[in-house]
mmCIF file with all atom_site columns, C-alpha atoms and ligand atoms in Angstrom:
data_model
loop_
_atom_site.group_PDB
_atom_site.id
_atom_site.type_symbol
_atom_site.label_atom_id
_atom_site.label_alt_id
_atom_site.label_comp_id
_atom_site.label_asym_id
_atom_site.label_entity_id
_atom_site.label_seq_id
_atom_site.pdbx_PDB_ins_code
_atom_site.Cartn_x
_atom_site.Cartn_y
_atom_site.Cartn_z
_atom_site.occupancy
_atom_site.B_iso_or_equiv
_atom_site.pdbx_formal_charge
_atom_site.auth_seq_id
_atom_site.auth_comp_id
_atom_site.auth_asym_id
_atom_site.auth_atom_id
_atom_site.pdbx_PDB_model_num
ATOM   1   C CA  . UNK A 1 1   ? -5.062 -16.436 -7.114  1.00 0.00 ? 18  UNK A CA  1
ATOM   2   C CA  . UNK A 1 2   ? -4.538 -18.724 -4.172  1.00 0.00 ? 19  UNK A CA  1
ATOM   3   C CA  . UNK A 1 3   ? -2.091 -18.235 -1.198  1.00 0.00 ? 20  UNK A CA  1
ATOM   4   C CA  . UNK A 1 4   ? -0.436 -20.379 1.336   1.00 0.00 ? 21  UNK A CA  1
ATOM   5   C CA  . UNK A 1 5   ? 1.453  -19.284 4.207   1.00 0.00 ? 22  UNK A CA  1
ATOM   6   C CA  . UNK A 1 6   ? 5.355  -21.048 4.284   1.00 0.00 ? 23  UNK A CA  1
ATOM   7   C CA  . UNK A 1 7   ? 7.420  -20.825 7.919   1.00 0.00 ? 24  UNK A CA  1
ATOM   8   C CA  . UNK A 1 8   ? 10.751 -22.238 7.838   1.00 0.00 ? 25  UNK A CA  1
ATOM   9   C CA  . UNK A 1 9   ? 10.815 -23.138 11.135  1.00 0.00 ? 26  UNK A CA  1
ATOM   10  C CA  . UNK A 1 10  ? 13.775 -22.545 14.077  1.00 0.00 ? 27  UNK A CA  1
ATOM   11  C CA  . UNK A 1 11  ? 15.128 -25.726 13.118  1.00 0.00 ? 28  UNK A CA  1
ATOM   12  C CA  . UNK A 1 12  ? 15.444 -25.103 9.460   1.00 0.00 ? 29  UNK A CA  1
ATOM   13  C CA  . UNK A 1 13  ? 16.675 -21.341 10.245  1.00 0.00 ? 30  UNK A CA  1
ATOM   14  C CA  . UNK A 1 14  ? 18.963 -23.570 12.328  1.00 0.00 ? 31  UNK A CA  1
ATOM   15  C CA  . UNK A 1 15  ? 20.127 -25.715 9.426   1.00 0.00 ? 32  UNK A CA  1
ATOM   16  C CA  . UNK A 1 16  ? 20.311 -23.590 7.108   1.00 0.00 ? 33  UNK A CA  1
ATOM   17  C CA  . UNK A 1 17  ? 17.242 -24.621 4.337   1.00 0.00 ? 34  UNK A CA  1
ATOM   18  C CA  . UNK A 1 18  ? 16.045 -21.089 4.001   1.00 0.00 ? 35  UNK A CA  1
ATOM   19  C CA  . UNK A 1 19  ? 17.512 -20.652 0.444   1.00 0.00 ? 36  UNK A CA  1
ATOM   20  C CA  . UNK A 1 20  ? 16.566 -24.175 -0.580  1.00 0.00 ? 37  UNK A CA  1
ATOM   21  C CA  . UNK A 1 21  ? 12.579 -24.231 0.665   1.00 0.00 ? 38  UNK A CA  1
ATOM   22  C CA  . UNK A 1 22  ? 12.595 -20.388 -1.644  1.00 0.00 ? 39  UNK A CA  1
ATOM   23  C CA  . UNK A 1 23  ? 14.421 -22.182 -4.582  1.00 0.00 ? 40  UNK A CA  1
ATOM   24  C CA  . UNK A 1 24  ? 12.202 -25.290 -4.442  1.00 0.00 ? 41  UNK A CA  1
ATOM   25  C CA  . UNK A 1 25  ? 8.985  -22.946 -4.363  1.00 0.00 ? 42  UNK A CA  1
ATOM   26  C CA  . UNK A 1 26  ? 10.477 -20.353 -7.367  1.00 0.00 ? 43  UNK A CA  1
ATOM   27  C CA  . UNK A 1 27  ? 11.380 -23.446 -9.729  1.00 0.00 ? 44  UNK A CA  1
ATOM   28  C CA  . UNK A 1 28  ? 7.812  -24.920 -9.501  1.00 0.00 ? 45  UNK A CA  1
ATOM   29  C CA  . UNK A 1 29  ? 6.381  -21.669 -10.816 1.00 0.00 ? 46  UNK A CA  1
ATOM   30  C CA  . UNK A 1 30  ? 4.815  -19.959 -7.638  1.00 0.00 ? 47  UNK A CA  1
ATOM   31  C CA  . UNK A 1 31  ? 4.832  -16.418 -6.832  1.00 0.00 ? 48  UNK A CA  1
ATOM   32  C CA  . UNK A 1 32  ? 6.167  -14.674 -3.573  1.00 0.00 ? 49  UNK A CA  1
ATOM   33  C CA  . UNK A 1 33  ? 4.293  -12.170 -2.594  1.00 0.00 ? 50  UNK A CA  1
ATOM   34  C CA  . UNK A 1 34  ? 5.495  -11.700 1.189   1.00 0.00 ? 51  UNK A CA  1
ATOM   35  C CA  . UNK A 1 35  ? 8.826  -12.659 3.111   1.00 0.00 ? 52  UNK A CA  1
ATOM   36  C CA  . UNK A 1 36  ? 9.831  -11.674 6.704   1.00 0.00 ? 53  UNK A CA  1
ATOM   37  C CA  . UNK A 1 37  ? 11.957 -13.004 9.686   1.00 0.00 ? 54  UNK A CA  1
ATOM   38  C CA  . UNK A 1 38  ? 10.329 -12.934 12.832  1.00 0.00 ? 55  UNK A CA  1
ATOM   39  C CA  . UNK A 1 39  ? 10.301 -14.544 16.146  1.00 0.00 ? 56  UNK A CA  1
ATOM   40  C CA  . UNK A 1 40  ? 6.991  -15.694 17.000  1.00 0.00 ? 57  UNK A CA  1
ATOM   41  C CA  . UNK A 1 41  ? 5.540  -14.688 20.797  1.00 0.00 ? 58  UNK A CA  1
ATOM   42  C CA  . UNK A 1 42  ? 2.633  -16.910 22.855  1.00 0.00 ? 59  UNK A CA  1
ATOM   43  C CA  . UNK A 1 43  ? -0.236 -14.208 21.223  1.00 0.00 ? 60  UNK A CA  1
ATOM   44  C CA  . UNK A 1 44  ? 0.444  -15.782 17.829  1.00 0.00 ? 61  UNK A CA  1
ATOM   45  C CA  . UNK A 1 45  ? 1.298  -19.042 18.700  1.00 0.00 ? 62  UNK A CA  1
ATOM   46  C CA  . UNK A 1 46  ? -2.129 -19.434 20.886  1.00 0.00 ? 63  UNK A CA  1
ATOM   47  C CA  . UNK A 1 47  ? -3.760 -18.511 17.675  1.00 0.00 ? 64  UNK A CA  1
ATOM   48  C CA  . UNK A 1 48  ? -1.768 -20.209 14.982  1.00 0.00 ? 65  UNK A CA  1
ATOM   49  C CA  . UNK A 1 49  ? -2.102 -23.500 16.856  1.00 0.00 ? 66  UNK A CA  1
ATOM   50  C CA  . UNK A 1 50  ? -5.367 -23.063 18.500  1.00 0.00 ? 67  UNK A CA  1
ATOM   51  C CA  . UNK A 1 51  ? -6.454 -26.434 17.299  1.00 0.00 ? 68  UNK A CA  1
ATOM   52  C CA  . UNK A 1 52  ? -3.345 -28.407 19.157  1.00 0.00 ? 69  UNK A CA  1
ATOM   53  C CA  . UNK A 1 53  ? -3.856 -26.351 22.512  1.00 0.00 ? 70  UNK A CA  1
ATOM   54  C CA  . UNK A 1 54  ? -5.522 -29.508 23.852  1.00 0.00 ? 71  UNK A CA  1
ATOM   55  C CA  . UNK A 1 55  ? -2.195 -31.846 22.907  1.00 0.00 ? 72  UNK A CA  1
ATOM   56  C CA  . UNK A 1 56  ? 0.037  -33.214 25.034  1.00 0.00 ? 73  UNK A CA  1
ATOM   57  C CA  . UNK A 1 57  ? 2.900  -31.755 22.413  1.00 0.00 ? 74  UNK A CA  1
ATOM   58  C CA  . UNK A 1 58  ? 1.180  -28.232 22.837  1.00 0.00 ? 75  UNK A CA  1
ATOM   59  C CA  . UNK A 1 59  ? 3.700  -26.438 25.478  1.00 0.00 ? 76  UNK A CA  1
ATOM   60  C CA  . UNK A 1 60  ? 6.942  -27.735 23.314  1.00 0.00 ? 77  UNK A CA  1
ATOM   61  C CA  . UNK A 1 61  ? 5.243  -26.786 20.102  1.00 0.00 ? 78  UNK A CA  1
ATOM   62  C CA  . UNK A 1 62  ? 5.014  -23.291 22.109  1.00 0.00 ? 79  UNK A CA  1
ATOM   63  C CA  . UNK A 1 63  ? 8.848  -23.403 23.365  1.00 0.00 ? 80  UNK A CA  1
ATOM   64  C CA  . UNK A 1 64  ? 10.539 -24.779 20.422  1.00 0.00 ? 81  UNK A CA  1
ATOM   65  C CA  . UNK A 1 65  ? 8.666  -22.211 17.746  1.00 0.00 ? 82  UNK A CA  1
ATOM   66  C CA  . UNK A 1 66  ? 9.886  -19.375 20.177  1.00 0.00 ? 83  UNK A CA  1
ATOM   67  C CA  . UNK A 1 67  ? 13.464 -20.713 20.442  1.00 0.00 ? 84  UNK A CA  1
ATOM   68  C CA  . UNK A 1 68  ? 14.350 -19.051 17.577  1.00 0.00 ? 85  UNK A CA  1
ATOM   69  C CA  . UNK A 1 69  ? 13.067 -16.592 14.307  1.00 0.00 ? 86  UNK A CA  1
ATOM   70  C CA  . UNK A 1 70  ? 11.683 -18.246 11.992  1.00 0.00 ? 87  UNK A CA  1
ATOM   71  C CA  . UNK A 1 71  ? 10.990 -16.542 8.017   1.00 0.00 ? 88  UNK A CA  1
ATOM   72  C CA  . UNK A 1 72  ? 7.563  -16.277 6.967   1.00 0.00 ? 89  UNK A CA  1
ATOM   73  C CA  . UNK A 1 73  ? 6.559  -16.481 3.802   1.00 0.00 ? 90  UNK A CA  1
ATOM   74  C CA  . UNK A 1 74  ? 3.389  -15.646 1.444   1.00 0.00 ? 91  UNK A CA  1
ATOM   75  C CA  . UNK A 1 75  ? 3.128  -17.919 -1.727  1.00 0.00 ? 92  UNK A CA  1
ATOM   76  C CA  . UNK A 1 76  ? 0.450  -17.290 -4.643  1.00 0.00 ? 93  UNK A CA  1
ATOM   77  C CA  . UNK A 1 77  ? -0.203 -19.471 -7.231  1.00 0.00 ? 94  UNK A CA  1
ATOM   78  C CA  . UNK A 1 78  ? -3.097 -21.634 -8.904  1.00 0.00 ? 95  UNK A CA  1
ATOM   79  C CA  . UNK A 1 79  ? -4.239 -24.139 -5.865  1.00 0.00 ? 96  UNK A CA  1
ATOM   80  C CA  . UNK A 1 80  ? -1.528 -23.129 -4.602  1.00 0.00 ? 97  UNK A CA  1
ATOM   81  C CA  . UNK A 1 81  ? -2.081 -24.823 -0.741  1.00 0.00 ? 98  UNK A CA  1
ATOM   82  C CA  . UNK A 1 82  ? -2.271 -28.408 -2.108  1.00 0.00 ? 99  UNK A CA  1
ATOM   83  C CA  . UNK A 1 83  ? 0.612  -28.011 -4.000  1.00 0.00 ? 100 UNK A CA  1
ATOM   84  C CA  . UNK A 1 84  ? 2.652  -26.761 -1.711  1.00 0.00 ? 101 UNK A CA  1
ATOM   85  C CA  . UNK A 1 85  ? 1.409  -29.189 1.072   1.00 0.00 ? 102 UNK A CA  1
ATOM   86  C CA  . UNK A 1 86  ? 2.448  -32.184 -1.565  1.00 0.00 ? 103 UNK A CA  1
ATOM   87  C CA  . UNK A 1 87  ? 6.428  -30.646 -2.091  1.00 0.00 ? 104 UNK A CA  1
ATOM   88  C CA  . UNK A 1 88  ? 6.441  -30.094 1.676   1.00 0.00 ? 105 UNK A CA  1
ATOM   89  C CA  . UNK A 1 89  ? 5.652  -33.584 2.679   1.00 0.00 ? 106 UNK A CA  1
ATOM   90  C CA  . UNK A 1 90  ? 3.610  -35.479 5.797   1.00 0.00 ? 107 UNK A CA  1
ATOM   91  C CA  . UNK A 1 91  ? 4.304  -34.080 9.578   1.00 0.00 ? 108 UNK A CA  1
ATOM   92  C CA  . UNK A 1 92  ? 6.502  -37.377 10.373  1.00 0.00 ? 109 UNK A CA  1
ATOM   93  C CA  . UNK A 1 93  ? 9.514  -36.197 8.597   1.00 0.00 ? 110 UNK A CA  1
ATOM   94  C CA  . UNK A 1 94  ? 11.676 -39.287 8.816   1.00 0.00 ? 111 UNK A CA  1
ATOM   95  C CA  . UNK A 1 95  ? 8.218  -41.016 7.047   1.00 0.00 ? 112 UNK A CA  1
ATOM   96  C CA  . UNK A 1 96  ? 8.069  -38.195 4.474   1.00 0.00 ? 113 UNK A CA  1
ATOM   97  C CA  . UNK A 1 97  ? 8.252  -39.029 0.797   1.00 0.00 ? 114 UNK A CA  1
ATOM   98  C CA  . UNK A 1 98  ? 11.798 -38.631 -0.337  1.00 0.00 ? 115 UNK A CA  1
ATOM   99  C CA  . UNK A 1 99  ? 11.120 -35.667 -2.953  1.00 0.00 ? 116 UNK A CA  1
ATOM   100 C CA  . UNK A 1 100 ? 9.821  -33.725 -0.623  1.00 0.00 ? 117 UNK A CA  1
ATOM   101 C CA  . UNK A 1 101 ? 11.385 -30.780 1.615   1.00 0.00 ? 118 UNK A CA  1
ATOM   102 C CA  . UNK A 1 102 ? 10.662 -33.093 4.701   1.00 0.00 ? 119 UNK A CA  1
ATOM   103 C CA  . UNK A 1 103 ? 11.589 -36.454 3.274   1.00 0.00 ? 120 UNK A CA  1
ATOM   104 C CA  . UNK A 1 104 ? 14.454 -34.812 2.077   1.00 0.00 ? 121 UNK A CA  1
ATOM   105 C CA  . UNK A 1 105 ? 16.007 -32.997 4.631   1.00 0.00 ? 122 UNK A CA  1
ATOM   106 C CA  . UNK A 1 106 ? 14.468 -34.224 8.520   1.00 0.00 ? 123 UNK A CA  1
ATOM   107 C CA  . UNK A 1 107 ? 13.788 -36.839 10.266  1.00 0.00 ? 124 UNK A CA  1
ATOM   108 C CA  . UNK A 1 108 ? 11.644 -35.610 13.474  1.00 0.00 ? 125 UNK A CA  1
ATOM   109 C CA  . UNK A 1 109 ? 7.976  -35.100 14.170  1.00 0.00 ? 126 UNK A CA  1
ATOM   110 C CA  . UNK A 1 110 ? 8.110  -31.519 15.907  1.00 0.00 ? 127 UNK A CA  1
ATOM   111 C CA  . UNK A 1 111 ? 11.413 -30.787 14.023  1.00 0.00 ? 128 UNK A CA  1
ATOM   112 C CA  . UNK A 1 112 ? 9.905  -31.032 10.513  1.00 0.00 ? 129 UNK A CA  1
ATOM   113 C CA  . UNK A 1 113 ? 11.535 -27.870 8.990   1.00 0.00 ? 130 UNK A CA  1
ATOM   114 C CA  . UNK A 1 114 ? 8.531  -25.911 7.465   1.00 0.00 ? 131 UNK A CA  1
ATOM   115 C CA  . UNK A 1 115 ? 4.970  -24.972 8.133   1.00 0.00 ? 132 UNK A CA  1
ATOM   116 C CA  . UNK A 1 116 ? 2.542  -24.921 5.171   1.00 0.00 ? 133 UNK A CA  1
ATOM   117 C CA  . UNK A 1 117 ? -1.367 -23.540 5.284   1.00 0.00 ? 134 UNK A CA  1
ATOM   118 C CA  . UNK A 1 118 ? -3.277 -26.988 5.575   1.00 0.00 ? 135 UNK A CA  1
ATOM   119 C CA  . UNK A 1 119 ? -6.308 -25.422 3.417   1.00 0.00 ? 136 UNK A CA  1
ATOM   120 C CA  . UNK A 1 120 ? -7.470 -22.313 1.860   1.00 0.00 ? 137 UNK A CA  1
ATOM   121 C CA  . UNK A 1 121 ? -9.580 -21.189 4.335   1.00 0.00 ? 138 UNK A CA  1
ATOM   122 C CA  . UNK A 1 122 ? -6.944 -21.407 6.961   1.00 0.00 ? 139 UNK A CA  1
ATOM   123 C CA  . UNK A 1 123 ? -4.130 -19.842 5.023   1.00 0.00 ? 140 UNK A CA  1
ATOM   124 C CA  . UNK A 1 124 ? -5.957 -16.123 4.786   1.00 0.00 ? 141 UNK A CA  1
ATOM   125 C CA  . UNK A 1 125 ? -6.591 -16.632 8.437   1.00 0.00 ? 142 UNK A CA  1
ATOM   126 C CA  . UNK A 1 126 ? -2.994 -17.411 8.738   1.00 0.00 ? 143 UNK A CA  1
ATOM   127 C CA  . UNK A 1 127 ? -1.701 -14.291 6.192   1.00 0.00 ? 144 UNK A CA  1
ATOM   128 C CA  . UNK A 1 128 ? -4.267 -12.281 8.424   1.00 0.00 ? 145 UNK A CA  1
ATOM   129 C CA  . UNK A 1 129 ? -2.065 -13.162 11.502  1.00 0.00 ? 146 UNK A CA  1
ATOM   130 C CA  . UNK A 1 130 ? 1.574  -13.104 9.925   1.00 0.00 ? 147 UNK A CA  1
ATOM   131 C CA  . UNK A 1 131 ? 1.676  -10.313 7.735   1.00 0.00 ? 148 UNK A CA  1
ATOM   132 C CA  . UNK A 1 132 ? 0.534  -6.511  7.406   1.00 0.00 ? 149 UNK A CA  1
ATOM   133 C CA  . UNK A 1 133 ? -1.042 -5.165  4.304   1.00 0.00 ? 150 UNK A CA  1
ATOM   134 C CA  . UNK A 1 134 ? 2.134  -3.400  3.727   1.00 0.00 ? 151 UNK A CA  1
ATOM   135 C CA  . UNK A 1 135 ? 4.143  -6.476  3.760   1.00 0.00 ? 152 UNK A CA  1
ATOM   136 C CA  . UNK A 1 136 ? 2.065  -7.798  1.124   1.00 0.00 ? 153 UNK A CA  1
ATOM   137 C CA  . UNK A 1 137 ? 3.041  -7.424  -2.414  1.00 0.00 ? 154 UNK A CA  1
ATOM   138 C CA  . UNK A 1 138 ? 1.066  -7.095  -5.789  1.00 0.00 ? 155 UNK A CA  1
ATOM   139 C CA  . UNK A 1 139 ? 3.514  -7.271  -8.565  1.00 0.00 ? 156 UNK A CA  1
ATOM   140 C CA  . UNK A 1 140 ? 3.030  -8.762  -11.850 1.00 0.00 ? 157 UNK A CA  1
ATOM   141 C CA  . UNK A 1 141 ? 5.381  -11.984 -12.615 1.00 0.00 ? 158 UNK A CA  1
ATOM   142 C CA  . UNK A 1 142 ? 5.934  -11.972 -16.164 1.00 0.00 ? 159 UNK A CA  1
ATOM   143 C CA  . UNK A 1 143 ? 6.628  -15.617 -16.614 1.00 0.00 ? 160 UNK A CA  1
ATOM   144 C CA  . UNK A 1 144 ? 3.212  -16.388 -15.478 1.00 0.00 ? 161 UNK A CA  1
ATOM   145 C CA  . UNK A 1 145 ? 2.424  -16.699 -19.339 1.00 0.00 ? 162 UNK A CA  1
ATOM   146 C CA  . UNK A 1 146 ? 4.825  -19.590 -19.524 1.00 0.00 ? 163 UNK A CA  1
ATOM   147 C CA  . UNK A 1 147 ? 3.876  -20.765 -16.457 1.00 0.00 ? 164 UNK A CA  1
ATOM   148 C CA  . UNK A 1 148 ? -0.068 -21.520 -17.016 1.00 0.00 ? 165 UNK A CA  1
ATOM   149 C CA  . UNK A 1 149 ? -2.452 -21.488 -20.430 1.00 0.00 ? 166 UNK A CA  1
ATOM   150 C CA  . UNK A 1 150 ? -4.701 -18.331 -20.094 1.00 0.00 ? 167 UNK A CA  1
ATOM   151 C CA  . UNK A 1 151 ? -7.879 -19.852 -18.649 1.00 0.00 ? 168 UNK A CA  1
ATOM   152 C CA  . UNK A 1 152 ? -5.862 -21.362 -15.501 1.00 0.00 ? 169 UNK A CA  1
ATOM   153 C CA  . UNK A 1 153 ? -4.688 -17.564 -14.879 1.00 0.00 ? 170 UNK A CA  1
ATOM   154 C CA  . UNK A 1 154 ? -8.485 -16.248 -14.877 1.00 0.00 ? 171 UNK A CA  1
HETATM 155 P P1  . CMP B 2 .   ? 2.851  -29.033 11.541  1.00 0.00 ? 11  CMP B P1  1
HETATM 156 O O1  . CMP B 2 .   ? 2.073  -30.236 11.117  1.00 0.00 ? 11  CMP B O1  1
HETATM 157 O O2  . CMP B 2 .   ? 3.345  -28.071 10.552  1.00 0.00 ? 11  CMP B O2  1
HETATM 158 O O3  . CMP B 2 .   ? 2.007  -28.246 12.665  1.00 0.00 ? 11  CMP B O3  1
HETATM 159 C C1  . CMP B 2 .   ? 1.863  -28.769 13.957  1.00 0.00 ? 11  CMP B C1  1
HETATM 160 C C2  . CMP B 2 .   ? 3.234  -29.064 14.488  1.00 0.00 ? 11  CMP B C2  1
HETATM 161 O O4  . CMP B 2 .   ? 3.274  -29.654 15.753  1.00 0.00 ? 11  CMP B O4  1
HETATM 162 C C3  . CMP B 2 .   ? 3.891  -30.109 13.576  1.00 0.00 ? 11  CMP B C3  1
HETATM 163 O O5  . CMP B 2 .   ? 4.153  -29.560 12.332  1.00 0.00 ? 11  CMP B O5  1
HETATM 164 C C4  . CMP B 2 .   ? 5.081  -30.477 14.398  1.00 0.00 ? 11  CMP B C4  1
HETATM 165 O O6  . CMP B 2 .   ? 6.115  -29.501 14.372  1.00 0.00 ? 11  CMP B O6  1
HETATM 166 C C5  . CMP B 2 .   ? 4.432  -30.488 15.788  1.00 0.00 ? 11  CMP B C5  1
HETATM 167 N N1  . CMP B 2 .   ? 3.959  -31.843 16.141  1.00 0.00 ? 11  CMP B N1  1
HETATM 168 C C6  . CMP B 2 .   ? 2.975  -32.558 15.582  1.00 0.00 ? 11  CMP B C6  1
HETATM 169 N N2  . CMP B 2 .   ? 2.820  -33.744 16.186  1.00 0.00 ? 11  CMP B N2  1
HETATM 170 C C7  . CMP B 2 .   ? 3.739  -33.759 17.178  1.00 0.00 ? 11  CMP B C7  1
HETATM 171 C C8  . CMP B 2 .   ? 4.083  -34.716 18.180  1.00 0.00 ? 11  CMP B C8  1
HETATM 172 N N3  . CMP B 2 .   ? 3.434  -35.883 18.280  1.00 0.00 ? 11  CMP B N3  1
HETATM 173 N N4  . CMP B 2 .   ? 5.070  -34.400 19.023  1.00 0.00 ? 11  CMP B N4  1
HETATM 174 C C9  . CMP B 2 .   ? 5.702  -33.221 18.932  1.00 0.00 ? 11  CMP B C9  1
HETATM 175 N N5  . CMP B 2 .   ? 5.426  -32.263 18.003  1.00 0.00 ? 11  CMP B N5  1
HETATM 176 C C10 . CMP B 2 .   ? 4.460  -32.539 17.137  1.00 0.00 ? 11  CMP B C10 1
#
């Protein structure tokens, strides 16, 4: 099945949404497979946001995702990255759909609470980055039967 890659950012580390981004993402049904704190360093950040590196935001997108830890998480499911992109909500929080972990709880552009994989191909780049085999787990979640009709789990 699919992954995404979920960062609560320093901000929402700061305010305190860890435990409500992991129960948001556990009632809708998906699985975590990976969680970590960690505070993030230039090598990963030059290669996380290697498409911004040319924006004028770039060197405060640098600072303020080094200011503090933030928790990484893995997140498997069926299509897993557009789902999780919709609960998550557009980059202008204070413009985000009310509903949505943005709309709900931010208001800022650069303080927008949470990172989510913007397509399949970029989140195994991004699990490649964030997390070590180890930290990766396969487990089986029971519920899954409840969760999806047997052809969406093939
Ligand atoms: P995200 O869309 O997850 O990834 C890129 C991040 O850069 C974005 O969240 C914001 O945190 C930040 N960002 C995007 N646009 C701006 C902007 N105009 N000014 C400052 N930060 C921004």
């Amino acid at each position: 099945m699919e992954r995404s890659v979920v960062l609560v950012k320093p901000d929402g580390v700061q305010r305190g949404v860890i435990g409500e981004v992991i129960h948001r993402f556990e009632r809708k049904g998906l699985k975590l497979v990976g969680i970590k704190m960690i505070s993030l360093d230039d090598a990963i950040l030059d290669e996380w946001y290697a498409h911004h590196k040319d924006k004028p935001f770039f060197g405060g997108l640098k600072s303020y995702m080094k200011s503090y830890p933030v928790v990484a998480m893995l997140w498997e499911g069926k299509d897993v990255v557009v789902t999780v992109r919709k609960m998550v909500g557009i980059t202008l929080a204070r413009d985000a759909e009310p509903g949505t972990i943005r709309g709900d709880f931010a208001m800022s552009q650069q303080y927008n609470l949470i990172h989510a994989s913007e397509s399949a191909e970029i989140a195994k780049s991004e699990e490649k980055l964030m997390f070590a085999s180890t930290e990766i787990f396969t487990w089986q979640k029971t519920d899954h039967v409840h969760t999806y009709i047997k052809e969406e789990l093939e």
